[in-house]
Amino acid sequence: MCPIARKNTRAVRSSAAGTLPGVPPGVEPVVAHPVDVGTFLQQVRIDVDSPGVAPAAVGDVAVAEGSLAALADGAVWMRAEGPWKRVTGLPGPVRAVAGAGGALHAGGERFVARLSADGSATLLPLPDAVAPVALPDGPRLVVVATGTVFERDGDRWRASPAPPGEPVAAAQSATGAVAVIVDGRVHERAAGGTEWRVLRLRDATRGWDPPGLGAVAYDARGRLWVGAPQGLAVRE
């Protein structure tokens, strides 16, 4: 999760891409405005308290079909009803979990697996030498790697180009649009598309391109959120 500093921003899409000062043609500006900082209505504490297992910091969580998956110290724990179960059958440490395509999945170094409620895992082999970098939640199973996006199509993977460079974070909207952070910029492609566009955070006169962009997400309304140590922005 990205910390929210004093400067918090609200961003909305400009009505005409490439018309604000300093925005080149083909780059969509996102106009930023101050917003109030809100609070959560409810907090839920996740305790992994299986016998013989020390409590661990949770690094990622995902929900699908009424089941919850939590990533802690490279291992995945699942819970639907009753106690937590540690997922078995994974070939190595896990880097991310996601609720994608109506099921829970886990991704690690050169593997992706579909998780079952009983704590078992079914491997979905990736092409050789592919190391998943991001595994976003969404309606389809999408794996973002360096330079390539893989989408699960039936029992096979379909590959398409991604922005060059190593992705820092990725997100998928409810309609299938995908956004990634690469080299300090947010790139987005439409659902079912292959063309990527660069989004820039701006106010009316200058850009707000903070270093350290590290989080991106779509909410239930389809708004795109971008997080950095300096603050948070949203495109409505």
C-alpha atoms as a PDB file:
ATOM      1  CA  MET A   1       0.000   0.000   0.000  1.00  0.00           C
ATOM      2  CA  CYS A   2       1.311   3.452  -0.861  1.00  0.00           C
ATOM      3  CA  PRO A   3       1.524   5.950   2.026  1.00  0.00           C
ATOM      4  CA  ILE A   4      -0.469   9.170   1.659  1.00  0.00           C
ATOM      5  CA  ALA A   5       1.533  12.278   2.471  1.00  0.00           C
ATOM      6  CA  ARG A   6       0.309  15.823   3.100  1.00  0.00           C
ATOM      7  CA  LYS A   7      -0.118  16.584  -0.565  1.00  0.00           C
ATOM      8  CA  ASN A   8      -3.151  14.659  -1.790  1.00  0.00           C
ATOM      9  CA  THR A   9      -4.519  15.108  -5.266  1.00  0.00           C
ATOM     10  CA  ARG A  10      -7.687  14.443  -7.195  1.00  0.00           C
ATOM     11  CA  ALA A  11      -7.265  14.039 -10.931  1.00  0.00           C
ATOM     12  CA  VAL A  12      -9.750  14.145 -13.766  1.00  0.00           C
ATOM     13  CA  ARG A  13      -9.184  13.559 -17.451  1.00  0.00           C
ATOM     14  CA  SER A  14      -8.685  16.650 -19.576  1.00  0.00           C
ATOM     15  CA  SER A  15     -11.270  17.199 -22.270  1.00  0.00           C
ATOM     16  CA  ALA A  16      -8.634  17.411 -25.010  1.00  0.00           C
ATOM     17  CA  ALA A  17      -5.414  15.380 -24.950  1.00  0.00           C
ATOM     18  CA  GLY A  18      -2.276  17.248 -25.962  1.00  0.00           C
ATOM     19  CA  THR A  19      -3.736  20.745 -25.468  1.00  0.00           C
ATOM     20  CA  LEU A  20      -2.257  21.671 -22.076  1.00  0.00           C
ATOM     21  CA  PRO A  21       1.176  23.333 -21.910  1.00  0.00           C
ATOM     22  CA  GLY A  22       3.997  20.811 -22.119  1.00  0.00           C
ATOM     23  CA  VAL A  23       1.807  17.861 -23.140  1.00  0.00           C
ATOM     24  CA  PRO A  24       2.978  16.349 -26.444  1.00  0.00           C
ATOM     25  CA  PRO A  25       0.466  14.983 -28.978  1.00  0.00           C
ATOM     26  CA  GLY A  26      -0.665  11.443 -28.169  1.00  0.00           C
ATOM     27  CA  VAL A  27      -0.154  11.832 -24.419  1.00  0.00           C
ATOM     28  CA  GLU A  28      -3.355  12.065 -22.395  1.00  0.00           C
ATOM     29  CA  PRO A  29      -3.138  14.639 -19.574  1.00  0.00           C
ATOM     30  CA  VAL A  30      -4.774  13.992 -16.211  1.00  0.00           C
ATOM     31  CA  VAL A  31      -5.613  17.246 -14.410  1.00  0.00           C
ATOM     32  CA  ALA A  32      -4.975  17.181 -10.634  1.00  0.00           C
ATOM     33  CA  HIS A  33      -6.861  19.056  -7.899  1.00  0.00           C
ATOM     34  CA  PRO A  34      -6.659  18.909  -4.068  1.00  0.00           C
ATOM     35  CA  VAL A  35      -9.035  16.613  -2.201  1.00  0.00           C
ATOM     36  CA  ASP A  36      -9.792  15.815   1.425  1.00  0.00           C
ATOM     37  CA  VAL A  37      -8.268  12.760   3.073  1.00  0.00           C
ATOM     38  CA  GLY A  38     -10.876  10.177   4.065  1.00  0.00           C
ATOM     39  CA  THR A  39     -10.937   7.347   6.584  1.00  0.00           C
ATOM     40  CA  PHE A  40     -11.929   3.704   6.364  1.00  0.00           C
ATOM     41  CA  LEU A  41     -15.367   2.837   7.719  1.00  0.00           C
ATOM     42  CA  GLN A  42     -14.092  -0.514   8.952  1.00  0.00           C
ATOM     43  CA  GLN A  43     -10.744  -2.172   9.587  1.00  0.00           C
ATOM     44  CA  VAL A  44     -10.255  -5.934   9.435  1.00  0.00           C
ATOM     45  CA  ARG A  45      -7.269  -7.587  11.074  1.00  0.00           C
ATOM     46  CA  ILE A  46      -5.896 -10.707   9.370  1.00  0.00           C
ATOM     47  CA  ASP A  47      -4.169 -13.148  11.735  1.00  0.00           C
ATOM     48  CA  VAL A  48      -2.424 -16.185  10.270  1.00  0.00           C
ATOM     49  CA  ASP A  49      -2.510 -18.323  13.400  1.00  0.00           C
ATOM     50  CA  SER A  50      -2.051 -21.867  12.150  1.00  0.00           C
ATOM     51  CA  PRO A  51      -0.325 -24.121  14.724  1.00  0.00           C
ATOM     52  CA  GLY A  52       3.452 -24.002  14.428  1.00  0.00           C
ATOM     53  CA  VAL A  53       3.439 -20.929  12.212  1.00  0.00           C
ATOM     54  CA  ALA A  54       4.596 -17.582  13.585  1.00  0.00           C
ATOM     55  CA  PRO A  55       2.490 -14.529  12.708  1.00  0.00           C
ATOM     56  CA  ALA A  56       3.781 -12.883   9.545  1.00  0.00           C
ATOM     57  CA  ALA A  57       3.283  -9.560   7.815  1.00  0.00           C
ATOM     58  CA  VAL A  58       0.701  -9.811   5.036  1.00  0.00           C
ATOM     59  CA  GLY A  59       2.130  -8.546   1.758  1.00  0.00           C
ATOM     60  CA  ASP A  60      -0.839  -9.020  -0.579  1.00  0.00           C
ATOM     61  CA  VAL A  61      -4.476 -10.142  -0.412  1.00  0.00           C
ATOM     62  CA  ALA A  62      -7.111 -11.200  -2.932  1.00  0.00           C
ATOM     63  CA  VAL A  63     -10.763 -12.277  -2.872  1.00  0.00           C
ATOM     64  CA  ALA A  64     -12.738 -14.450  -5.311  1.00  0.00           C
ATOM     65  CA  GLU A  65     -15.826 -16.638  -5.047  1.00  0.00           C
ATOM     66  CA  GLY A  66     -16.116 -16.068  -1.306  1.00  0.00           C
ATOM     67  CA  SER A  67     -12.536 -17.151  -0.530  1.00  0.00           C
ATOM     68  CA  LEU A  68      -9.678 -14.990   0.719  1.00  0.00           C
ATOM     69  CA  ALA A  69      -5.990 -15.485  -0.120  1.00  0.00           C
ATOM     70  CA  ALA A  70      -3.223 -13.786   1.863  1.00  0.00           C
ATOM     71  CA  LEU A  71       0.466 -13.677   0.930  1.00  0.00           C
ATOM     72  CA  ALA A  72       2.848 -13.812   3.898  1.00  0.00           C
ATOM     73  CA  ASP A  73       6.623 -14.360   3.690  1.00  0.00           C
ATOM     74  CA  GLY A  74       6.406 -15.991   0.256  1.00  0.00           C
ATOM     75  CA  ALA A  75       3.667 -18.450   1.256  1.00  0.00           C
ATOM     76  CA  VAL A  76      -0.055 -18.270   0.457  1.00  0.00           C
ATOM     77  CA  TRP A  77      -2.797 -18.869   3.006  1.00  0.00           C
ATOM     78  CA  MET A  78      -6.468 -19.324   2.110  1.00  0.00           C
ATOM     79  CA  ARG A  79      -9.666 -19.012   4.071  1.00  0.00           C
ATOM     80  CA  ALA A  80     -13.298 -19.517   3.077  1.00  0.00           C
ATOM     81  CA  GLU A  81     -14.913 -20.850   6.225  1.00  0.00           C
ATOM     82  CA  GLY A  82     -13.039 -22.104   9.245  1.00  0.00           C
ATOM     83  CA  PRO A  83      -9.274 -21.877   9.869  1.00  0.00           C
ATOM     84  CA  TRP A  84      -6.583 -20.673   7.488  1.00  0.00           C
ATOM     85  CA  LYS A  85      -5.024 -23.274   5.171  1.00  0.00           C
ATOM     86  CA  ARG A  86      -1.551 -23.016   3.716  1.00  0.00           C
ATOM     87  CA  VAL A  87      -1.521 -23.598  -0.051  1.00  0.00           C
ATOM     88  CA  THR A  88       0.608 -26.546  -1.111  1.00  0.00           C
ATOM     89  CA  GLY A  89       1.992 -27.662  -4.457  1.00  0.00           C
ATOM     90  CA  LEU A  90       3.620 -24.356  -5.427  1.00  0.00           C
ATOM     91  CA  PRO A  91       7.103 -24.676  -7.012  1.00  0.00           C
ATOM     92  CA  GLY A  92       8.616 -21.643  -5.268  1.00  0.00           C
ATOM     93  CA  PRO A  93       8.023 -18.427  -3.331  1.00  0.00           C
ATOM     94  CA  VAL A  94       4.960 -16.417  -4.337  1.00  0.00           C
ATOM     95  CA  ARG A  95       5.232 -12.747  -5.318  1.00  0.00           C
ATOM     96  CA  ALA A  96       1.555 -11.850  -5.774  1.00  0.00           C
ATOM     97  CA  VAL A  97      -1.999 -13.153  -5.398  1.00  0.00           C
ATOM     98  CA  ALA A  98      -5.035 -12.049  -7.390  1.00  0.00           C
ATOM     99  CA  GLY A  99      -8.719 -12.672  -7.837  1.00  0.00           C
ATOM    100  CA  ALA A 100      -8.857 -12.967 -11.624  1.00  0.00           C
ATOM    101  CA  GLY A 101     -11.200 -14.714 -14.009  1.00  0.00           C
ATOM    102  CA  GLY A 102     -13.507 -15.691 -11.141  1.00  0.00           C
ATOM    103  CA  ALA A 103     -10.822 -17.627  -9.226  1.00  0.00           C
ATOM    104  CA  LEU A 104      -7.862 -17.034  -6.932  1.00  0.00           C
ATOM    105  CA  HIS A 105      -4.392 -17.213  -8.452  1.00  0.00           C
ATOM    106  CA  ALA A 106      -0.814 -16.967  -7.216  1.00  0.00           C
ATOM    107  CA  GLY A 107       2.222 -15.897  -9.229  1.00  0.00           C
ATOM    108  CA  GLY A 108       5.929 -16.386  -8.589  1.00  0.00           C
ATOM    109  CA  GLU A 109       9.201 -16.787 -10.414  1.00  0.00           C
ATOM    110  CA  ARG A 110       8.197 -18.327 -13.764  1.00  0.00           C
ATOM    111  CA  PHE A 111       4.891 -19.795 -12.597  1.00  0.00           C
ATOM    112  CA  VAL A 112       1.220 -18.996 -12.145  1.00  0.00           C
ATOM    113  CA  ALA A 113      -1.179 -21.290 -10.295  1.00  0.00           C
ATOM    114  CA  ARG A 114      -4.940 -21.481  -9.789  1.00  0.00           C
ATOM    115  CA  LEU A 115      -5.811 -21.924  -6.112  1.00  0.00           C
ATOM    116  CA  SER A 116      -8.561 -24.193  -4.774  1.00  0.00           C
ATOM    117  CA  ALA A 117     -10.564 -23.828  -1.573  1.00  0.00           C
ATOM    118  CA  ASP A 118      -8.992 -26.990  -0.144  1.00  0.00           C
ATOM    119  CA  GLY A 119      -5.541 -25.373  -0.236  1.00  0.00           C
ATOM    120  CA  SER A 120      -4.279 -27.119  -3.362  1.00  0.00           C
ATOM    121  CA  ALA A 121      -2.847 -25.441  -6.457  1.00  0.00           C
ATOM    122  CA  THR A 122      -3.018 -26.191 -10.182  1.00  0.00           C
ATOM    123  CA  LEU A 123      -0.053 -24.917 -12.191  1.00  0.00           C
ATOM    124  CA  LEU A 124      -0.698 -22.981 -15.404  1.00  0.00           C
ATOM    125  CA  PRO A 125       2.639 -23.259 -17.247  1.00  0.00           C
ATOM    126  CA  LEU A 126       4.033 -20.043 -18.697  1.00  0.00           C
ATOM    127  CA  PRO A 127       6.311 -19.806 -21.732  1.00  0.00           C
ATOM    128  CA  ASP A 128       9.976 -20.474 -20.974  1.00  0.00           C
ATOM    129  CA  ALA A 129      12.028 -17.662 -19.403  1.00  0.00           C
ATOM    130  CA  VAL A 130       8.972 -15.596 -18.450  1.00  0.00           C
ATOM    131  CA  ALA A 131       9.133 -14.159 -14.950  1.00  0.00           C
ATOM    132  CA  PRO A 132       5.761 -12.666 -13.884  1.00  0.00           C
ATOM    133  CA  VAL A 133       6.098  -9.185 -12.474  1.00  0.00           C
ATOM    134  CA  ALA A 134       2.470  -8.283 -11.721  1.00  0.00           C
ATOM    135  CA  LEU A 135      -0.765 -10.221 -11.365  1.00  0.00           C
ATOM    136  CA  PRO A 136      -3.697  -7.768 -11.295  1.00  0.00           C
ATOM    137  CA  ASP A 137      -7.212  -8.559 -10.062  1.00  0.00           C
ATOM    138  CA  GLY A 138      -9.929  -8.419 -12.709  1.00  0.00           C
ATOM    139  CA  PRO A 139     -12.338 -10.275 -14.978  1.00  0.00           C
ATOM    140  CA  ARG A 140      -9.529 -12.076 -16.850  1.00  0.00           C
ATOM    141  CA  LEU A 141      -6.318 -13.767 -15.741  1.00  0.00           C
ATOM    142  CA  VAL A 142      -3.598 -11.342 -16.856  1.00  0.00           C
ATOM    143  CA  VAL A 143       0.132 -11.673 -16.192  1.00  0.00           C
ATOM    144  CA  VAL A 144       2.306  -8.615 -16.777  1.00  0.00           C
ATOM    145  CA  ALA A 145       5.961  -9.372 -17.479  1.00  0.00           C
ATOM    146  CA  THR A 146       8.802  -7.239 -18.769  1.00  0.00           C
ATOM    147  CA  GLY A 147       7.805  -6.180 -22.276  1.00  0.00           C
ATOM    148  CA  THR A 148       4.898  -8.634 -22.584  1.00  0.00           C
ATOM    149  CA  VAL A 149       1.366  -9.121 -21.273  1.00  0.00           C
ATOM    150  CA  PHE A 150      -0.043 -12.658 -21.139  1.00  0.00           C
ATOM    151  CA  GLU A 151      -3.792 -13.270 -20.977  1.00  0.00           C
ATOM    152  CA  ARG A 152      -5.337 -16.650 -20.288  1.00  0.00           C
ATOM    153  CA  ASP A 153      -7.554 -17.719 -23.186  1.00  0.00           C
ATOM    154  CA  GLY A 154      -9.133 -21.086 -22.408  1.00  0.00           C
ATOM    155  CA  ASP A 155      -6.256 -23.482 -21.766  1.00  0.00           C
ATOM    156  CA  ARG A 156      -3.528 -21.380 -23.387  1.00  0.00           C
ATOM    157  CA  TRP A 157      -1.795 -18.021 -23.006  1.00  0.00           C
ATOM    158  CA  ARG A 158      -2.211 -15.171 -25.496  1.00  0.00           C
ATOM    159  CA  ALA A 159       0.733 -12.739 -25.620  1.00  0.00           C
ATOM    160  CA  SER A 160       0.732  -9.056 -26.573  1.00  0.00           C
ATOM    161  CA  PRO A 161       3.305  -6.238 -26.264  1.00  0.00           C
ATOM    162  CA  ALA A 162       3.669  -4.237 -23.063  1.00  0.00           C
ATOM    163  CA  PRO A 163       5.523  -0.933 -22.538  1.00  0.00           C
ATOM    164  CA  PRO A 164       9.284  -1.617 -22.515  1.00  0.00           C
ATOM    165  CA  GLY A 165      10.826  -1.833 -19.071  1.00  0.00           C
ATOM    166  CA  GLU A 166      10.075  -3.637 -15.831  1.00  0.00           C
ATOM    167  CA  PRO A 167       6.567  -2.961 -14.490  1.00  0.00           C
ATOM    168  CA  VAL A 168       6.344  -1.723 -10.911  1.00  0.00           C
ATOM    169  CA  ALA A 169       2.581  -2.281 -10.539  1.00  0.00           C
ATOM    170  CA  ALA A 170      -0.434  -3.195 -12.661  1.00  0.00           C
ATOM    171  CA  ALA A 171      -4.222  -3.031 -12.442  1.00  0.00           C
ATOM    172  CA  GLN A 172      -7.205  -4.303 -14.411  1.00  0.00           C
ATOM    173  CA  SER A 173     -10.617  -2.671 -14.544  1.00  0.00           C
ATOM    174  CA  ALA A 174     -13.947  -4.492 -14.366  1.00  0.00           C
ATOM    175  CA  THR A 175     -14.266  -4.027 -18.134  1.00  0.00           C
ATOM    176  CA  GLY A 176     -10.777  -5.394 -18.894  1.00  0.00           C
ATOM    177  CA  ALA A 177      -8.725  -2.222 -19.339  1.00  0.00           C
ATOM    178  CA  VAL A 178      -5.143  -2.614 -18.061  1.00  0.00           C
ATOM    179  CA  ALA A 179      -2.857   0.008 -16.503  1.00  0.00           C
ATOM    180  CA  VAL A 180       0.815  -0.453 -15.622  1.00  0.00           C
ATOM    181  CA  ILE A 181       3.539   1.690 -14.095  1.00  0.00           C
ATOM    182  CA  VAL A 182       6.802   1.466 -16.056  1.00  0.00           C
ATOM    183  CA  ASP A 183       9.811   3.789 -15.739  1.00  0.00           C
ATOM    184  CA  GLY A 184       7.883   6.201 -13.531  1.00  0.00           C
ATOM    185  CA  ARG A 185       4.929   6.645 -15.888  1.00  0.00           C
ATOM    186  CA  VAL A 186       1.413   5.238 -16.041  1.00  0.00           C
ATOM    187  CA  HIS A 187       0.526   3.415 -19.248  1.00  0.00           C
ATOM    188  CA  GLU A 188      -3.009   2.279 -20.080  1.00  0.00           C
ATOM    189  CA  ARG A 189      -4.645   0.209 -22.791  1.00  0.00           C
ATOM    190  CA  ALA A 190      -8.333  -0.278 -23.497  1.00  0.00           C
ATOM    191  CA  ALA A 191     -10.118  -3.578 -22.930  1.00  0.00           C
ATOM    192  CA  GLY A 192      -9.253  -5.978 -25.728  1.00  0.00           C
ATOM    193  CA  GLY A 193      -6.730  -3.549 -27.224  1.00  0.00           C
ATOM    194  CA  THR A 194      -2.991  -3.704 -27.789  1.00  0.00           C
ATOM    195  CA  GLU A 195      -2.117   0.000 -28.062  1.00  0.00           C
ATOM    196  CA  TRP A 196      -0.773   1.729 -24.932  1.00  0.00           C
ATOM    197  CA  ARG A 197      -1.089   5.439 -24.091  1.00  0.00           C
ATOM    198  CA  VAL A 198       0.859   7.398 -21.501  1.00  0.00           C
ATOM    199  CA  LEU A 199      -1.100   9.237 -18.804  1.00  0.00           C
ATOM    200  CA  ARG A 200       0.374  12.352 -17.193  1.00  0.00           C
ATOM    201  CA  LEU A 201      -0.812  13.889 -13.935  1.00  0.00           C
ATOM    202  CA  ARG A 202      -1.147  17.671 -14.266  1.00  0.00           C
ATOM    203  CA  ASP A 203      -2.777  20.766 -12.857  1.00  0.00           C
ATOM    204  CA  ALA A 204      -3.796  23.637 -15.127  1.00  0.00           C
ATOM    205  CA  THR A 205      -0.258  24.924 -15.680  1.00  0.00           C
ATOM    206  CA  ARG A 206       2.332  22.308 -14.715  1.00  0.00           C
ATOM    207  CA  GLY A 207       2.887  18.579 -14.496  1.00  0.00           C
ATOM    208  CA  TRP A 208       2.694  16.546 -11.322  1.00  0.00           C
ATOM    209  CA  ASP A 209       5.048  13.685 -12.162  1.00  0.00           C
ATOM    210  CA  PRO A 210       6.372  12.634  -8.751  1.00  0.00           C
ATOM    211  CA  PRO A 211       9.193  10.116  -8.439  1.00  0.00           C
ATOM    212  CA  GLY A 212       8.432   6.759  -6.942  1.00  0.00           C
ATOM    213  CA  LEU A 213       5.063   5.945  -8.507  1.00  0.00           C
ATOM    214  CA  GLY A 214       4.331   2.582  -6.939  1.00  0.00           C
ATOM    215  CA  ALA A 215       0.605   1.842  -6.911  1.00  0.00           C
ATOM    216  CA  VAL A 216      -2.196   1.787  -9.468  1.00  0.00           C
ATOM    217  CA  ALA A 217      -5.765   0.502  -9.147  1.00  0.00           C
ATOM    218  CA  TYR A 218      -9.254   0.730 -10.623  1.00  0.00           C
ATOM    219  CA  ASP A 219     -12.199   1.008  -8.250  1.00  0.00           C
ATOM    220  CA  ALA A 220     -15.741  -0.356  -8.664  1.00  0.00           C
ATOM    221  CA  ARG A 221     -16.772   2.815 -10.517  1.00  0.00           C
ATOM    222  CA  GLY A 222     -14.010   2.398 -13.086  1.00  0.00           C
ATOM    223  CA  ARG A 223     -11.916   5.283 -11.747  1.00  0.00           C
ATOM    224  CA  LEU A 224      -8.148   4.936 -12.070  1.00  0.00           C
ATOM    225  CA  TRP A 225      -6.110   5.637  -8.914  1.00  0.00           C
ATOM    226  CA  VAL A 226      -2.364   6.309  -8.884  1.00  0.00           C
ATOM    227  CA  GLY A 227      -0.275   6.389  -5.708  1.00  0.00           C
ATOM    228  CA  ALA A 228       3.150   7.859  -4.897  1.00  0.00           C
ATOM    229  CA  PRO A 229       4.941   8.793  -1.661  1.00  0.00           C
ATOM    230  CA  GLN A 230       3.860  12.411  -2.286  1.00  0.00           C
ATOM    231  CA  GLY A 231       0.145  11.660  -2.562  1.00  0.00           C
ATOM    232  CA  LEU A 232      -2.710  10.057  -4.405  1.00  0.00           C
ATOM    233  CA  ALA A 233      -4.528  10.953  -7.638  1.00  0.00           C
ATOM    234  CA  VAL A 234      -7.689   9.663  -9.274  1.00  0.00           C
ATOM    235  CA  ARG A 235      -9.056   9.953 -12.809  1.00  0.00           C
ATOM    236  CA  GLU A 236     -12.839  10.061 -12.911  1.00  0.00           C
END
